[in-house]
């Protein structure tokens, strides 16, 4: 039988997933000792069960990663039949290659640790780079928020005047897939990052004048990429600019940057639990991936196809 356990990173999402599956979340304590060590106690029998741990490795990333590892260890020692780490937002994904000599590939290290802790499978969403799937030597499903975004975009936009825009060259494959699903054209912001931590918009490839632009990306962190892309698109005559971004990391002054930017709205998913500042921001809206992830969990447990969710 499948069972859902939640860490502390995103309890509302875990509860919504459990509700979709019609299951009560497993009774468990995931707390800190005084020195901030993580302590876990699973408070019901899980022997022989098909366990799904819902835990995004979002801020504070290392604490949430450690919770995931220790819950996995607890379940393994409690004789769970199979353990799936459901990681809606996989932190450390941006460290997926060596940007220079003597730097780590932290995504691979984190994948190794999760596997070593005892996870049998991984279920994640919009990985920063598809090849990170291969960093895990256990079955790893990478879900796409595409269908959730397409539904919302169709509901809120007149597609006859819409163009999908990739905010940088690295995101073209993702944006092209969405443009194809919506049957609208594609434009690209050719961004050059002159110094680490800064982003500079150089050029727009494609015709955006008179169009409603929809920026697509996997992560919004500082918000710099989006704010600069919105400036560049408006300067080229775009009617308005909306962004659909899967993971709202939104660190530092990101919410203020988004609020004061030229973005009409930013739509993110609840892969990361939204802060109060995000919830009250006037141009940020959160849509849920609970049904998508819940359906994928149900199918995994019943040994049914997950890829058919995206056909
Ligand atoms: C970069 O490769 C990612 O896809 C995002 O574009 C980036 O992480 C966004 O970061 P920021 O919001 O800090 O510009």
mmCIF file of C-alpha atoms and ligand atoms in Angstrom:
data_model
loop_
_atom_site.group_PDB
_atom_site.id
_atom_site.type_symbol
_atom_site.label_atom_id
_atom_site.label_comp_id
_atom_site.label_asym_id
_atom_site.label_seq_id
_atom_site.Cartn_x
_atom_site.Cartn_y
_atom_site.Cartn_z
ATOM 1 C CA UNK A 1 0.000 0.000 0.000
ATOM 2 C CA UNK A 2 1.227 3.520 -0.783
ATOM 3 C CA UNK A 3 1.833 6.000 2.028
ATOM 4 C CA UNK A 4 2.889 9.658 2.043
ATOM 5 C CA UNK A 5 5.405 11.093 4.533
ATOM 6 C CA UNK A 6 6.224 14.767 4.643
ATOM 7 C CA UNK A 7 9.307 16.681 5.725
ATOM 8 C CA UNK A 8 8.981 20.308 6.818
ATOM 9 C CA UNK A 9 9.852 21.979 3.500
ATOM 10 C CA UNK A 10 6.355 22.075 2.000
ATOM 11 C CA UNK A 11 3.684 20.587 4.230
ATOM 12 C CA UNK A 12 0.736 22.257 2.422
ATOM 13 C CA UNK A 13 1.811 20.614 -0.867
ATOM 14 C CA UNK A 14 2.311 17.221 0.816
ATOM 15 C CA UNK A 15 -1.135 17.514 2.401
ATOM 16 C CA UNK A 16 -2.731 18.478 -0.925
ATOM 17 C CA UNK A 17 -1.043 15.494 -2.623
ATOM 18 C CA UNK A 18 -2.221 13.163 0.152
ATOM 19 C CA UNK A 19 -5.760 14.594 -0.125
ATOM 20 C CA UNK A 20 -5.746 14.014 -3.917
ATOM 21 C CA UNK A 21 -4.777 10.389 -3.300
ATOM 22 C CA UNK A 22 -7.349 10.075 -0.512
ATOM 23 C CA UNK A 23 -4.693 9.133 2.038
ATOM 24 C CA UNK A 24 -3.936 10.602 5.466
ATOM 25 C CA UNK A 25 -0.238 11.600 5.660
ATOM 26 C CA UNK A 26 1.789 9.185 7.785
ATOM 27 C CA UNK A 27 2.119 10.256 11.425
ATOM 28 C CA UNK A 28 5.734 11.302 11.879
ATOM 29 C CA UNK A 29 7.827 13.686 13.946
ATOM 30 C CA UNK A 30 10.494 15.616 12.030
ATOM 31 C CA UNK A 31 12.046 18.022 14.492
ATOM 32 C CA UNK A 32 15.279 19.601 15.703
ATOM 33 C CA UNK A 33 17.313 18.974 18.804
ATOM 34 C CA UNK A 34 18.575 22.130 20.529
ATOM 35 C CA UNK A 35 21.789 22.092 18.474
ATOM 36 C CA UNK A 36 19.638 21.874 15.270
ATOM 37 C CA UNK A 37 20.336 18.195 14.614
ATOM 38 C CA UNK A 38 17.397 16.657 12.749
ATOM 39 C CA UNK A 39 15.433 13.962 14.575
ATOM 40 C CA UNK A 40 12.798 11.795 12.888
ATOM 41 C CA UNK A 41 10.322 9.323 14.306
ATOM 42 C CA UNK A 42 7.820 7.487 12.097
ATOM 43 C CA UNK A 43 4.867 6.908 14.398
ATOM 44 C CA UNK A 44 3.033 4.148 12.549
ATOM 45 C CA UNK A 45 3.892 0.797 11.027
ATOM 46 C CA UNK A 46 5.373 1.065 7.513
ATOM 47 C CA UNK A 47 6.702 -2.493 7.169
ATOM 48 C CA UNK A 48 6.340 -3.671 3.565
ATOM 49 C CA UNK A 49 4.732 -0.370 2.441
ATOM 50 C CA UNK A 50 5.320 1.675 -0.731
ATOM 51 C CA UNK A 51 6.578 4.946 0.796
ATOM 52 C CA UNK A 52 6.676 8.391 -0.847
ATOM 53 C CA UNK A 53 8.575 11.171 0.969
ATOM 54 C CA UNK A 54 7.474 14.630 -0.182
ATOM 55 C CA UNK A 55 10.300 17.081 0.427
ATOM 56 C CA UNK A 56 11.632 19.939 -1.706
ATOM 57 C CA UNK A 57 15.279 20.738 -1.058
ATOM 58 C CA UNK A 58 14.472 24.448 -0.973
ATOM 59 C CA UNK A 59 15.586 27.156 1.492
ATOM 60 C CA UNK A 60 17.081 26.337 3.975
ATOM 61 C CA UNK A 61 18.416 23.855 1.434
ATOM 62 C CA UNK A 62 20.863 21.915 3.576
ATOM 63 C CA UNK A 63 18.397 21.449 6.453
ATOM 64 C CA UNK A 64 15.701 20.214 4.104
ATOM 65 C CA UNK A 65 18.126 17.883 2.334
ATOM 66 C CA UNK A 66 19.187 16.472 5.701
ATOM 67 C CA UNK A 67 15.532 15.924 6.675
ATOM 68 C CA UNK A 68 14.991 14.010 3.436
ATOM 69 C CA UNK A 69 18.028 11.809 4.107
ATOM 70 C CA UNK A 70 17.100 11.076 7.701
ATOM 71 C CA UNK A 71 13.452 10.303 6.856
ATOM 72 C CA UNK A 72 14.757 7.925 4.180
ATOM 73 C CA UNK A 73 17.027 6.238 6.725
ATOM 74 C CA UNK A 74 14.173 5.935 9.225
ATOM 75 C CA UNK A 75 11.909 4.321 6.609
ATOM 76 C CA UNK A 76 14.608 1.936 5.428
ATOM 77 C CA UNK A 77 15.276 0.779 8.984
ATOM 78 C CA UNK A 78 11.514 0.434 9.509
ATOM 79 C CA UNK A 79 11.440 -2.147 6.643
ATOM 80 C CA UNK A 80 9.544 -0.088 4.054
ATOM 81 C CA UNK A 81 9.241 -2.095 0.834
ATOM 82 C CA UNK A 82 10.138 0.773 -1.485
ATOM 83 C CA UNK A 83 11.084 4.409 -0.850
ATOM 84 C CA UNK A 84 10.495 7.147 -3.414
ATOM 85 C CA UNK A 85 12.000 10.568 -2.771
ATOM 86 C CA UNK A 86 9.437 13.018 -4.186
ATOM 87 C CA UNK A 87 11.452 16.211 -4.645
ATOM 88 C CA UNK A 88 9.232 18.821 -6.341
ATOM 89 C CA UNK A 89 12.125 21.322 -6.284
ATOM 90 C CA UNK A 90 15.567 19.708 -6.475
ATOM 91 C CA UNK A 91 17.999 22.180 -4.894
ATOM 92 C CA UNK A 92 21.653 22.102 -6.030
ATOM 93 C CA UNK A 93 20.416 21.437 -9.594
ATOM 94 C CA UNK A 94 22.209 24.525 -10.877
ATOM 95 C CA UNK A 95 25.577 23.001 -9.904
ATOM 96 C CA UNK A 96 25.359 20.376 -12.623
ATOM 97 C CA UNK A 97 28.760 20.936 -14.260
ATOM 98 C CA UNK A 98 32.162 22.376 -13.510
ATOM 99 C CA UNK A 99 32.007 26.108 -14.310
ATOM 100 C CA UNK A 100 35.759 26.326 -13.726
ATOM 101 C CA UNK A 101 38.742 24.321 -12.550
ATOM 102 C CA UNK A 102 38.600 22.899 -8.993
ATOM 103 C CA UNK A 103 34.840 23.359 -8.616
ATOM 104 C CA UNK A 104 32.430 20.574 -7.572
ATOM 105 C CA UNK A 105 29.511 18.991 -9.409
ATOM 106 C CA UNK A 106 27.233 19.277 -6.413
ATOM 107 C CA UNK A 107 24.091 17.958 -8.175
ATOM 108 C CA UNK A 108 25.861 14.638 -8.669
ATOM 109 C CA UNK A 109 27.057 14.579 -5.050
ATOM 110 C CA UNK A 110 23.515 15.247 -3.781
ATOM 111 C CA UNK A 111 22.128 12.525 -6.081
ATOM 112 C CA UNK A 112 24.714 10.097 -4.669
ATOM 113 C CA UNK A 113 23.815 10.950 -1.073
ATOM 114 C CA UNK A 114 20.064 10.540 -1.630
ATOM 115 C CA UNK A 115 20.653 7.156 -3.253
ATOM 116 C CA UNK A 116 23.084 6.055 -0.551
ATOM 117 C CA UNK A 117 20.580 6.994 2.177
ATOM 118 C CA UNK A 118 18.259 4.349 0.747
ATOM 119 C CA UNK A 119 15.932 5.931 -1.830
ATOM 120 C CA UNK A 120 14.807 3.397 -4.447
ATOM 121 C CA UNK A 121 13.300 5.957 -6.828
ATOM 122 C CA UNK A 122 13.112 9.708 -7.355
ATOM 123 C CA UNK A 123 10.162 11.734 -8.589
ATOM 124 C CA UNK A 124 10.926 15.362 -9.397
ATOM 125 C CA UNK A 125 9.624 18.262 -11.461
ATOM 126 C CA UNK A 126 11.197 20.380 -14.204
ATOM 127 C CA UNK A 127 14.814 19.554 -13.447
ATOM 128 C CA UNK A 128 17.085 22.481 -14.255
ATOM 129 C CA UNK A 129 18.849 20.264 -16.817
ATOM 130 C CA UNK A 130 17.393 16.998 -18.106
ATOM 131 C CA UNK A 131 20.706 15.181 -17.794
ATOM 132 C CA UNK A 132 20.575 15.448 -13.983
ATOM 133 C CA UNK A 133 18.159 12.502 -14.266
ATOM 134 C CA UNK A 134 21.209 10.462 -15.202
ATOM 135 C CA UNK A 135 23.070 11.544 -12.058
ATOM 136 C CA UNK A 136 20.814 9.100 -10.189
ATOM 137 C CA UNK A 137 21.512 5.409 -10.772
ATOM 138 C CA UNK A 138 17.968 4.624 -9.614
ATOM 139 C CA UNK A 139 14.762 5.155 -11.629
ATOM 140 C CA UNK A 140 14.069 8.894 -11.762
ATOM 141 C CA UNK A 141 10.925 10.471 -13.183
ATOM 142 C CA UNK A 142 11.196 14.119 -14.209
ATOM 143 C CA UNK A 143 7.679 15.554 -14.439
ATOM 144 C CA UNK A 144 6.839 18.657 -16.487
ATOM 145 C CA UNK A 145 4.651 21.502 -15.320
ATOM 146 C CA UNK A 146 3.840 22.133 -19.023
ATOM 147 C CA UNK A 147 0.261 20.763 -18.919
ATOM 148 C CA UNK A 148 -0.532 22.803 -15.777
ATOM 149 C CA UNK A 149 0.879 25.964 -17.383
ATOM 150 C CA UNK A 150 -0.874 25.373 -20.716
ATOM 151 C CA UNK A 151 -4.262 25.089 -18.972
ATOM 152 C CA UNK A 152 -3.673 28.317 -17.038
ATOM 153 C CA UNK A 153 -2.299 30.226 -20.046
ATOM 154 C CA UNK A 154 -5.298 29.228 -22.200
ATOM 155 C CA UNK A 155 -7.638 30.369 -19.443
ATOM 156 C CA UNK A 156 -6.003 33.804 -18.997
ATOM 157 C CA UNK A 157 -4.808 34.771 -22.479
ATOM 158 C CA UNK A 158 -5.975 35.445 -25.986
ATOM 159 C CA UNK A 159 -3.609 33.144 -27.834
ATOM 160 C CA UNK A 160 -4.058 34.851 -31.214
ATOM 161 C CA UNK A 161 -1.785 37.680 -30.023
ATOM 162 C CA UNK A 162 0.578 35.716 -27.780
ATOM 163 C CA UNK A 163 4.234 34.847 -28.193
ATOM 164 C CA UNK A 164 6.281 32.579 -25.907
ATOM 165 C CA UNK A 165 9.697 33.952 -24.959
ATOM 166 C CA UNK A 166 12.738 32.185 -23.561
ATOM 167 C CA UNK A 167 14.565 34.590 -21.199
ATOM 168 C CA UNK A 168 17.927 33.121 -22.216
ATOM 169 C CA UNK A 169 19.510 30.813 -24.770
ATOM 170 C CA UNK A 170 19.713 27.972 -22.208
ATOM 171 C CA UNK A 171 15.913 27.856 -21.868
ATOM 172 C CA UNK A 172 15.067 27.610 -25.567
ATOM 173 C CA UNK A 173 14.189 23.892 -25.558
ATOM 174 C CA UNK A 174 11.747 24.359 -22.650
ATOM 175 C CA UNK A 175 10.134 27.461 -24.200
ATOM 176 C CA UNK A 176 9.913 25.887 -27.649
ATOM 177 C CA UNK A 177 8.047 22.887 -26.226
ATOM 178 C CA UNK A 178 5.483 25.189 -24.627
ATOM 179 C CA UNK A 179 5.134 27.347 -27.755
ATOM 180 C CA UNK A 180 4.438 24.168 -29.712
ATOM 181 C CA UNK A 181 1.779 23.003 -27.260
ATOM 182 C CA UNK A 182 0.103 26.417 -27.442
ATOM 183 C CA UNK A 183 0.652 26.702 -31.191
ATOM 184 C CA UNK A 184 2.113 30.219 -30.886
ATOM 185 C CA UNK A 185 5.451 31.674 -32.094
ATOM 186 C CA UNK A 186 8.693 31.755 -30.115
ATOM 187 C CA UNK A 187 11.146 34.568 -29.348
ATOM 188 C CA UNK A 188 14.460 34.444 -27.477
ATOM 189 C CA UNK A 189 16.193 36.956 -25.230
ATOM 190 C CA UNK A 190 19.896 36.755 -25.984
ATOM 191 C CA UNK A 191 21.282 37.520 -22.526
ATOM 192 C CA UNK A 192 24.959 37.973 -21.780
ATOM 193 C CA UNK A 193 26.111 37.718 -18.175
ATOM 194 C CA UNK A 194 29.139 40.003 -17.948
ATOM 195 C CA UNK A 195 29.895 39.292 -14.269
ATOM 196 C CA UNK A 196 28.734 36.464 -11.976
ATOM 197 C CA UNK A 197 25.465 37.385 -10.259
ATOM 198 C CA UNK A 198 24.536 40.053 -12.806
ATOM 199 C CA UNK A 199 22.494 39.548 -15.910
ATOM 200 C CA UNK A 200 22.365 41.838 -18.889
ATOM 201 C CA UNK A 201 19.888 41.716 -21.725
ATOM 202 C CA UNK A 202 21.461 42.168 -25.141
ATOM 203 C CA UNK A 203 19.056 41.335 -27.910
ATOM 204 C CA UNK A 204 15.610 39.965 -28.784
ATOM 205 C CA UNK A 205 15.509 37.295 -31.478
ATOM 206 C CA UNK A 206 11.955 37.312 -32.889
ATOM 207 C CA UNK A 207 9.150 39.827 -33.433
ATOM 208 C CA UNK A 208 7.505 40.892 -30.153
ATOM 209 C CA UNK A 209 6.101 44.337 -31.063
ATOM 210 C CA UNK A 210 2.336 44.497 -30.407
ATOM 211 C CA UNK A 211 2.356 41.041 -28.764
ATOM 212 C CA UNK A 212 1.529 39.689 -25.318
ATOM 213 C CA UNK A 213 4.715 37.946 -24.214
ATOM 214 C CA UNK A 214 4.877 34.866 -22.005
ATOM 215 C CA UNK A 215 8.308 34.234 -20.505
ATOM 216 C CA UNK A 216 9.021 30.604 -19.594
ATOM 217 C CA UNK A 217 11.772 29.393 -17.274
ATOM 218 C CA UNK A 218 12.435 26.744 -14.631
ATOM 219 C CA UNK A 219 13.718 28.946 -11.795
ATOM 220 C CA UNK A 220 13.209 32.515 -10.637
ATOM 221 C CA UNK A 221 15.801 33.246 -7.974
ATOM 222 C CA UNK A 222 16.885 36.908 -7.675
ATOM 223 C CA UNK A 223 14.321 37.893 -10.317
ATOM 224 C CA UNK A 224 17.055 39.701 -12.270
ATOM 225 C CA UNK A 225 16.689 37.567 -15.398
ATOM 226 C CA UNK A 226 12.924 38.193 -15.554
ATOM 227 C CA UNK A 227 13.033 41.918 -14.738
ATOM 228 C CA UNK A 228 15.691 42.501 -17.408
ATOM 229 C CA UNK A 229 13.840 40.401 -19.972
ATOM 230 C CA UNK A 230 10.599 42.314 -19.265
ATOM 231 C CA UNK A 231 12.446 45.653 -19.738
ATOM 232 C CA UNK A 232 13.903 44.481 -23.040
ATOM 233 C CA UNK A 233 10.566 43.148 -24.344
ATOM 234 C CA UNK A 234 8.648 46.318 -23.422
ATOM 235 C CA UNK A 235 11.413 48.410 -25.049
ATOM 236 C CA UNK A 236 10.819 46.404 -28.249
ATOM 237 C CA UNK A 237 7.088 47.221 -28.175
ATOM 238 C CA UNK A 238 5.548 44.245 -26.343
ATOM 239 C CA UNK A 239 1.972 44.965 -25.160
ATOM 240 C CA UNK A 240 2.527 43.196 -21.838
ATOM 241 C CA UNK A 241 4.778 40.561 -20.289
ATOM 242 C CA UNK A 242 3.747 37.626 -18.104
ATOM 243 C CA UNK A 243 6.108 34.950 -16.761
ATOM 244 C CA UNK A 244 5.410 31.294 -15.996
ATOM 245 C CA UNK A 245 8.209 29.846 -13.881
ATOM 246 C CA UNK A 246 8.079 26.441 -12.193
ATOM 247 C CA UNK A 247 10.214 27.032 -9.116
ATOM 248 C CA UNK A 248 9.804 30.277 -7.154
ATOM 249 C CA UNK A 249 13.127 30.322 -5.286
ATOM 250 C CA UNK A 250 12.711 34.102 -4.897
ATOM 251 C CA UNK A 251 15.628 34.754 -2.554
ATOM 252 C CA UNK A 252 16.852 38.090 -1.150
ATOM 253 C CA UNK A 253 14.987 41.081 -2.561
ATOM 254 C CA UNK A 254 13.408 39.085 -5.388
ATOM 255 C CA UNK A 255 9.770 39.746 -4.475
ATOM 256 C CA UNK A 256 10.361 43.512 -4.351
ATOM 257 C CA UNK A 257 12.242 43.315 -7.667
ATOM 258 C CA UNK A 258 9.327 41.460 -9.292
ATOM 259 C CA UNK A 259 6.728 43.806 -7.810
ATOM 260 C CA UNK A 260 8.511 46.890 -9.134
ATOM 261 C CA UNK A 261 9.370 45.319 -12.513
ATOM 262 C CA UNK A 262 7.491 45.708 -15.794
ATOM 263 C CA UNK A 263 6.013 42.206 -15.409
ATOM 264 C CA UNK A 264 2.223 42.221 -15.533
ATOM 265 C CA UNK A 265 2.278 39.011 -13.546
ATOM 266 C CA UNK A 266 4.543 36.189 -12.463
ATOM 267 C CA UNK A 267 2.932 32.775 -12.171
ATOM 268 C CA UNK A 268 4.849 30.167 -10.164
ATOM 269 C CA UNK A 269 3.947 26.713 -8.867
ATOM 270 C CA UNK A 270 3.859 25.546 -5.260
ATOM 271 C CA UNK A 271 6.904 23.254 -5.775
ATOM 272 C CA UNK A 272 8.455 25.548 -3.143
ATOM 273 C CA UNK A 273 6.189 26.684 -0.318
ATOM 274 C CA UNK A 274 5.396 30.360 -0.984
ATOM 275 C CA UNK A 275 6.416 32.807 1.743
ATOM 276 C CA UNK A 276 3.981 35.380 3.128
ATOM 277 C CA UNK A 277 5.704 38.054 0.982
ATOM 278 C CA UNK A 278 5.010 35.959 -2.135
ATOM 279 C CA UNK A 279 1.395 35.334 -1.126
ATOM 280 C CA UNK A 280 0.608 39.039 -0.761
ATOM 281 C CA UNK A 281 2.661 40.309 -3.737
ATOM 282 C CA UNK A 282 0.326 42.082 -6.118
ATOM 283 C CA UNK A 283 1.694 40.600 -9.338
ATOM 284 C CA UNK A 284 2.607 37.049 -8.222
ATOM 285 C CA UNK A 285 0.145 34.171 -8.487
ATOM 286 C CA UNK A 286 0.758 30.571 -7.331
ATOM 287 C CA UNK A 287 -0.800 27.573 -9.072
ATOM 288 C CA UNK A 288 -0.629 24.074 -7.665
ATOM 289 C CA UNK A 289 1.168 21.005 -8.964
ATOM 290 C CA UNK A 290 -0.405 18.812 -6.258
ATOM 291 C CA UNK A 291 -2.729 17.024 -8.695
ATOM 292 C CA UNK A 292 0.085 16.429 -11.198
ATOM 293 C CA UNK A 293 2.428 15.011 -8.547
ATOM 294 C CA UNK A 294 -0.383 13.109 -6.816
ATOM 295 C CA UNK A 295 -1.363 11.482 -10.104
ATOM 296 C CA UNK A 296 2.290 10.570 -10.817
ATOM 297 C CA UNK A 297 2.633 9.025 -7.343
ATOM 298 C CA UNK A 298 -0.568 7.004 -7.806
ATOM 299 C CA UNK A 299 0.605 5.742 -11.183
ATOM 300 C CA UNK A 300 4.063 4.876 -9.832
ATOM 301 C CA UNK A 301 2.518 2.865 -7.040
ATOM 302 C CA UNK A 302 0.151 1.032 -9.396
ATOM 303 C CA UNK A 303 3.076 0.441 -11.833
ATOM 304 C CA UNK A 304 1.286 2.442 -14.552
ATOM 305 C CA UNK A 305 2.769 4.774 -17.154
ATOM 306 C CA UNK A 306 3.814 8.230 -15.922
ATOM 307 C CA UNK A 307 4.943 9.557 -19.319
ATOM 308 C CA UNK A 308 1.381 9.210 -20.642
ATOM 309 C CA UNK A 309 0.494 12.147 -18.344
ATOM 310 C CA UNK A 310 2.311 14.356 -20.850
ATOM 311 C CA UNK A 311 1.090 13.018 -24.187
HETATM 312 C C1 LIG B 1 19.285 29.856 -15.295
HETATM 313 O O1 LIG B 1 19.914 29.088 -15.992
HETATM 314 C C2 LIG B 1 17.917 29.562 -14.806
HETATM 315 O O2 LIG B 1 17.152 28.864 -15.761
HETATM 316 C C3 LIG B 1 17.211 30.852 -14.422
HETATM 317 O O3 LIG B 1 17.120 31.671 -15.575
HETATM 318 C C4 LIG B 1 17.983 31.561 -13.349
HETATM 319 O O4 LIG B 1 18.280 30.690 -12.291
HETATM 320 C C5 LIG B 1 17.177 32.740 -12.814
HETATM 321 O O5 LIG B 1 17.937 33.384 -11.849
HETATM 322 P P1 LIG B 1 17.658 34.882 -11.433
HETATM 323 O O6 LIG B 1 16.185 35.013 -11.104
HETATM 324 O O7 LIG B 1 18.551 35.064 -10.212
HETATM 325 O O8 LIG B 1 18.059 35.789 -12.556
#
